[in-house]
Amino acid sequence: MNPIETQGLTKIFTSGLMKRFEVRALDDVSINVSKGEIFGLLGPNGAGKTTFVRILLGITYPTSGNALLFGEPVSRHYNKKKVGFLPENHRYPMHFSGEGVLRYFGTLSGIDRSLLSKRVDNLLHLVNMTQWRKMKIKKYSKGMLQRIGLAQALINDPEILFLDEPTDGVDPVGRKEIRDILKRLRNEGKTIFLNSHLLSEVELISDRVAILKKGQVLKSGAVDEFTTTGDEYEIKYDGNIDDTLLNKIKSIDASVRLENGTLYIAAESKETVNSVLDTLRSNGIFVKSMSQRKSTLEDSFINLINEEQKI
Amino acid sequence: MKLLAIIWNTVYDSIKRITLLIYLAIGTIIMLTVLLGLRVEYTDGVPVMLYIFGNEIPIENSMFDPSPMIFIVTIGGSLVGMMLFGMFATAGIIPSFLKRGTIDIYLSKPISRFYLLFAKYLGGVSAIGAAMFYFFAGMFLIVGFKTGFWNPSVLYVWLLSVLFFAIIYAMASFFAVISRNIGVVLIVVYLHLFIFSDVIVSYQNIPLGFLQTKTAEISFTILHYLLPQVQPMIQQLIGIFERQMPPVENGFDIMPFVYSFLSGMFFFLLGYLKFRNTDY
């Protein structure tokens, strides 16, 4: 049993008189997330990422298909005792202090009062907010609110953590801290479902990802499957590569392009690469460095989205 | 525990709103004014003269109790004030709760949608109940100490006034759930409180032909029972002071409260059904 399972999940929003206008926010989405993994859901704005999470939390109802948490329908609200959620643009009553937010939502999560104080202390320390625990949240910066939001999502020591843009508004140091917290939680066996359009962040911490567009899963799999090493090499050099030399290289069965003083060659065999290097050197070009080019998650994401648009 | 946490948070949030603070401030000024301006003169333990803001009113009958007159003016005014300020202070509770970013967190907690809405509703009613208690109990004590007439009907009126507010607030909750807009809630509730409820009970006196038809009579009768009966409830509340205690034995009619309570329940239930079935 996976902590998160969906089968053929479809959500159609209707609006207008007689519900004439329909928007298919999710279209037959089937995603399973295993225990102890960080799963990243990616997609452009309006792809249906937030709708997907909202359905899993019972905030929005599916039009068809199944959504299960711990093998049970999401409508069983007692399962939410084991779930934490940090929504995008979360708001709390403004009269609260950071500590007050944790105490209030901890109580709503059903935590015993005796346990709550200890947990509040630990979480404030974890998100580095102990110093500002008594300050009213209306005085908090966006980054501080995100930290308190994360602590709020963790207050019930959840088995599944849903995070919607968790590093939004957080500075680079804070982002690193949040990444470290998430990795630690994964190592403790927590399942983390991450919605983000900060692809570099997702790439750094996710085990598996799915790319959603217009409500449909374009591709899903391990992060490595999206960031495979290609046959392209990046060569930095000193010297002048003119058209004659460029054509000479092209004649060695290599695809070549020159961009911003960097030479990119795509070759199927190592011999070809060596031949290109020999040709460069014999023409007085000094090769400063060469590296095999690895596509990033962002490259894969953009390629997938663009391919889809062409279709 | 969860329910209490939401109620307490809602009360705290409401009490800090400027409109409710204005109500409490006005209430305090009225209480201080009564405290300073009211005095009863006794001769041989019998009240002989009542002083209200310097005016002398001879007490010819030793059984004369000035408290109903004082309460009708002050508490009656307070009820109108509470409807204006109290509704203004609490009309935003449910729309704010339903805003994106807030509702998501609440719905992700292990609490049913019914309890969430009910707790928010009770929070609003409790806030107003507490504010009214401050004024009503204060007036009861001040008038009692100053005149020696301890009139407990003011506490009955407090209870019924809270019920009155709870009924109106149930209606407001329904419109808050369907519109998620504080402006719509206030317009609908004020229209009903100050205009529509009057029309329902006195439409026959309005010189318009279509209001004198059988269809109008049936329609207004249905509305009379479907909507909270504002005017009949207020009449009964004021009447409590005049008739003294215990109310029922002295001709107090509880039926407007019963019908209105059922109407409030109906509106709250409708609001809950909408809340339960809505995507947020």
mmCIF file with all atom_site columns, N, CA and C in Angstrom, chain A residues 223-253:
data_model
loop_
_atom_site.group_PDB
_atom_site.id
_atom_site.type_symbol
_atom_site.label_atom_id
_atom_site.label_alt_id
_atom_site.label_comp_id
_atom_site.label_asym_id
_atom_site.label_entity_id
_atom_site.label_seq_id
_atom_site.pdbx_PDB_ins_code
_atom_site.Cartn_x
_atom_site.Cartn_y
_atom_site.Cartn_z
_atom_site.occupancy
_atom_site.B_iso_or_equiv
_atom_site.pdbx_formal_charge
_atom_site.auth_seq_id
_atom_site.auth_comp_id
_atom_site.auth_asym_id
_atom_site.auth_atom_id
_atom_site.pdbx_PDB_model_num
ATOM 1  N N  . VAL A 1 223 ? 14.144 11.133 -10.949 1.00 0.00 ? 223 VAL A N  1
ATOM 2  C CA . VAL A 1 223 ? 14.766 12.385 -11.418 1.00 0.00 ? 223 VAL A CA 1
ATOM 3  C C  . VAL A 1 223 ? 15.875 12.080 -12.426 1.00 0.00 ? 223 VAL A C  1
ATOM 4  N N  . ASP A 1 224 ? 16.626 11.001 -12.208 1.00 0.00 ? 224 ASP A N  1
ATOM 5  C CA . ASP A 1 224 ? 17.716 10.622 -13.127 1.00 0.00 ? 224 ASP A CA 1
ATOM 6  C C  . ASP A 1 224 ? 17.214 10.419 -14.558 1.00 0.00 ? 224 ASP A C  1
ATOM 7  N N  . GLU A 1 225 ? 15.978 9.935  -14.669 1.00 0.00 ? 225 GLU A N  1
ATOM 8  C CA . GLU A 1 225 ? 15.430 9.707  -16.011 1.00 0.00 ? 225 GLU A CA 1
ATOM 9  C C  . GLU A 1 225 ? 15.226 11.021 -16.763 1.00 0.00 ? 225 GLU A C  1
ATOM 10 N N  . PHE A 1 226 ? 15.091 12.098 -15.997 1.00 0.00 ? 226 PHE A N  1
ATOM 11 C CA . PHE A 1 226 ? 14.875 13.406 -16.625 1.00 0.00 ? 226 PHE A CA 1
ATOM 12 C C  . PHE A 1 226 ? 16.200 14.132 -16.876 1.00 0.00 ? 226 PHE A C  1
ATOM 13 N N  . THR A 1 227 ? 17.231 13.696 -16.166 1.00 0.00 ? 227 THR A N  1
ATOM 14 C CA . THR A 1 227 ? 18.503 14.429 -16.262 1.00 0.00 ? 227 THR A CA 1
ATOM 15 C C  . THR A 1 227 ? 19.599 13.506 -16.799 1.00 0.00 ? 227 THR A C  1
ATOM 16 N N  . THR A 1 228 ? 19.266 12.694 -17.794 1.00 0.00 ? 228 THR A N  1
ATOM 17 C CA . THR A 1 228 ? 20.234 11.738 -18.337 1.00 0.00 ? 228 THR A CA 1
ATOM 18 C C  . THR A 1 228 ? 21.394 12.454 -19.023 1.00 0.00 ? 228 THR A C  1
ATOM 19 N N  . THR A 1 229 ? 22.505 11.818 -18.982 1.00 0.00 ? 229 THR A N  1
ATOM 20 C CA . THR A 1 229 ? 23.692 12.368 -19.627 1.00 0.00 ? 229 THR A CA 1
ATOM 21 C C  . THR A 1 229 ? 23.564 12.174 -21.132 1.00 0.00 ? 229 THR A C  1
ATOM 22 N N  . GLY A 1 230 ? 23.773 13.179 -21.877 1.00 0.00 ? 230 GLY A N  1
ATOM 23 C CA . GLY A 1 230 ? 23.650 13.082 -23.325 1.00 0.00 ? 230 GLY A CA 1
ATOM 24 C C  . GLY A 1 230 ? 24.986 12.850 -23.983 1.00 0.00 ? 230 GLY A C  1
ATOM 25 N N  . ASP A 1 231 ? 25.008 12.927 -25.299 1.00 0.00 ? 231 ASP A N  1
ATOM 26 C CA . ASP A 1 231 ? 26.242 12.723 -26.056 1.00 0.00 ? 231 ASP A CA 1
ATOM 27 C C  . ASP A 1 231 ? 26.896 14.052 -26.395 1.00 0.00 ? 231 ASP A C  1
ATOM 28 N N  . GLU A 1 232 ? 26.418 15.105 -25.761 1.00 0.00 ? 232 GLU A N  1
ATOM 29 C CA . GLU A 1 232 ? 26.965 16.412 -26.108 1.00 0.00 ? 232 GLU A CA 1
ATOM 30 C C  . GLU A 1 232 ? 28.077 16.792 -25.127 1.00 0.00 ? 232 GLU A C  1
ATOM 31 N N  . TYR A 1 233 ? 29.134 17.409 -25.712 1.00 0.00 ? 233 TYR A N  1
ATOM 32 C CA . TYR A 1 233 ? 30.272 17.831 -24.892 1.00 0.00 ? 233 TYR A CA 1
ATOM 33 C C  . TYR A 1 233 ? 30.448 19.339 -25.044 1.00 0.00 ? 233 TYR A C  1
ATOM 34 N N  . GLU A 1 234 ? 30.936 19.902 -23.960 1.00 0.00 ? 234 GLU A N  1
ATOM 35 C CA . GLU A 1 234 ? 31.123 21.353 -23.939 1.00 0.00 ? 234 GLU A CA 1
ATOM 36 C C  . GLU A 1 234 ? 32.634 21.608 -23.853 1.00 0.00 ? 234 GLU A C  1
ATOM 37 N N  . ILE A 1 235 ? 33.150 22.351 -24.848 1.00 0.00 ? 235 ILE A N  1
ATOM 38 C CA . ILE A 1 235 ? 34.603 22.581 -24.872 1.00 0.00 ? 235 ILE A CA 1
ATOM 39 C C  . ILE A 1 235 ? 34.888 24.074 -24.743 1.00 0.00 ? 235 ILE A C  1
ATOM 40 N N  . LYS A 1 236 ? 35.693 24.398 -23.734 1.00 0.00 ? 236 LYS A N  1
ATOM 41 C CA . LYS A 1 236 ? 36.119 25.800 -23.580 1.00 0.00 ? 236 LYS A CA 1
ATOM 42 C C  . LYS A 1 236 ? 37.545 25.880 -24.103 1.00 0.00 ? 236 LYS A C  1
ATOM 43 N N  . TYR A 1 237 ? 37.829 26.920 -24.837 1.00 0.00 ? 237 TYR A N  1
ATOM 44 C CA . TYR A 1 237 ? 39.116 26.966 -25.532 1.00 0.00 ? 237 TYR A CA 1
ATOM 45 C C  . TYR A 1 237 ? 39.654 28.389 -25.607 1.00 0.00 ? 237 TYR A C  1
ATOM 46 N N  . ASP A 1 238 ? 40.956 28.469 -25.980 1.00 0.00 ? 238 ASP A N  1
ATOM 47 C CA . ASP A 1 238 ? 41.595 29.745 -26.317 1.00 0.00 ? 238 ASP A CA 1
ATOM 48 C C  . ASP A 1 238 ? 42.004 29.659 -27.781 1.00 0.00 ? 238 ASP A C  1
ATOM 49 N N  . GLY A 1 239 ? 41.775 30.715 -28.536 1.00 0.00 ? 239 GLY A N  1
ATOM 50 C CA . GLY A 1 239 ? 42.139 30.700 -29.946 1.00 0.00 ? 239 GLY A CA 1
ATOM 51 C C  . GLY A 1 239 ? 40.957 31.079 -30.805 1.00 0.00 ? 239 GLY A C  1
ATOM 52 N N  . ASN A 1 240 ? 41.183 31.019 -32.133 1.00 0.00 ? 240 ASN A N  1
ATOM 53 C CA . ASN A 1 240 ? 40.124 31.453 -33.042 1.00 0.00 ? 240 ASN A CA 1
ATOM 54 C C  . ASN A 1 240 ? 39.652 30.295 -33.910 1.00 0.00 ? 240 ASN A C  1
ATOM 55 N N  . ILE A 1 241 ? 38.394 29.988 -33.760 1.00 0.00 ? 241 ILE A N  1
ATOM 56 C CA . ILE A 1 241 ? 37.830 28.926 -34.619 1.00 0.00 ? 241 ILE A CA 1
ATOM 57 C C  . ILE A 1 241 ? 37.071 29.616 -35.744 1.00 0.00 ? 241 ILE A C  1
ATOM 58 N N  . ASP A 1 242 ? 37.622 29.513 -36.940 1.00 0.00 ? 242 ASP A N  1
ATOM 59 C CA . ASP A 1 242 ? 36.938 30.154 -38.084 1.00 0.00 ? 242 ASP A CA 1
ATOM 60 C C  . ASP A 1 242 ? 36.055 29.139 -38.797 1.00 0.00 ? 242 ASP A C  1
ATOM 61 N N  . ASP A 1 243 ? 35.398 29.592 -39.853 1.00 0.00 ? 243 ASP A N  1
ATOM 62 C CA . ASP A 1 243 ? 34.456 28.725 -40.576 1.00 0.00 ? 243 ASP A CA 1
ATOM 63 C C  . ASP A 1 243 ? 35.160 27.514 -41.187 1.00 0.00 ? 243 ASP A C  1
ATOM 64 N N  . THR A 1 244 ? 36.412 27.746 -41.634 1.00 0.00 ? 244 THR A N  1
ATOM 65 C CA . THR A 1 244 ? 37.141 26.643 -42.275 1.00 0.00 ? 244 THR A CA 1
ATOM 66 C C  . THR A 1 244 ? 37.371 25.525 -41.259 1.00 0.00 ? 244 THR A C  1
ATOM 67 N N  . LEU A 1 245 ? 37.820 25.931 -40.084 1.00 0.00 ? 245 LEU A N  1
ATOM 68 C CA . LEU A 1 245 ? 38.071 24.932 -39.042 1.00 0.00 ? 245 LEU A CA 1
ATOM 69 C C  . LEU A 1 245 ? 36.761 24.262 -38.607 1.00 0.00 ? 245 LEU A C  1
ATOM 70 N N  . LEU A 1 246 ? 35.733 25.076 -38.522 1.00 0.00 ? 246 LEU A N  1
ATOM 71 C CA . LEU A 1 246 ? 34.422 24.541 -38.097 1.00 0.00 ? 246 LEU A CA 1
ATOM 72 C C  . LEU A 1 246 ? 33.932 23.476 -39.090 1.00 0.00 ? 246 LEU A C  1
ATOM 73 N N  . ASN A 1 247 ? 34.100 23.759 -40.385 1.00 0.00 ? 247 ASN A N  1
ATOM 74 C CA . ASN A 1 247 ? 33.669 22.791 -41.409 1.00 0.00 ? 247 ASN A CA 1
ATOM 75 C C  . ASN A 1 247 ? 34.519 21.532 -41.342 1.00 0.00 ? 247 ASN A C  1
ATOM 76 N N  . LYS A 1 248 ? 35.830 21.746 -40.999 1.00 0.00 ? 248 LYS A N  1
ATOM 77 C CA . LYS A 1 248 ? 36.728 20.585 -40.888 1.00 0.00 ? 248 LYS A CA 1
ATOM 78 C C  . LYS A 1 248 ? 36.238 19.662 -39.767 1.00 0.00 ? 248 LYS A C  1
ATOM 79 N N  . ILE A 1 249 ? 35.826 20.283 -38.677 1.00 0.00 ? 249 ILE A N  1
ATOM 80 C CA . ILE A 1 249 ? 35.328 19.476 -37.537 1.00 0.00 ? 249 ILE A CA 1
ATOM 81 C C  . ILE A 1 249 ? 34.017 18.768 -37.910 1.00 0.00 ? 249 ILE A C  1
ATOM 82 N N  . LYS A 1 250 ? 33.200 19.514 -38.603 1.00 0.00 ? 250 LYS A N  1
ATOM 83 C CA . LYS A 1 250 ? 31.905 18.915 -38.991 1.00 0.00 ? 250 LYS A CA 1
ATOM 84 C C  . LYS A 1 250 ? 32.107 17.695 -39.888 1.00 0.00 ? 250 LYS A C  1
ATOM 85 N N  . SER A 1 251 ? 33.170 17.731 -40.628 1.00 0.00 ? 251 SER A N  1
ATOM 86 C CA . SER A 1 251 ? 33.424 16.611 -41.553 1.00 0.00 ? 251 SER A CA 1
ATOM 87 C C  . SER A 1 251 ? 33.822 15.339 -40.789 1.00 0.00 ? 251 SER A C  1
ATOM 88 N N  . ILE A 1 252 ? 34.133 15.482 -39.484 1.00 0.00 ? 252 ILE A N  1
ATOM 89 C CA . ILE A 1 252 ? 34.494 14.284 -38.693 1.00 0.00 ? 252 ILE A CA 1
ATOM 90 C C  . ILE A 1 252 ? 33.226 13.680 -38.073 1.00 0.00 ? 252 ILE A C  1
ATOM 91 N N  . ASP A 1 253 ? 32.155 13.676 -38.774 1.00 0.00 ? 253 ASP A N  1
ATOM 92 C CA . ASP A 1 253 ? 30.946 12.994 -38.301 1.00 0.00 ? 253 ASP A CA 1
ATOM 93 C C  . ASP A 1 253 ? 30.460 13.518 -36.942 1.00 0.00 ? 253 ASP A C  1
#
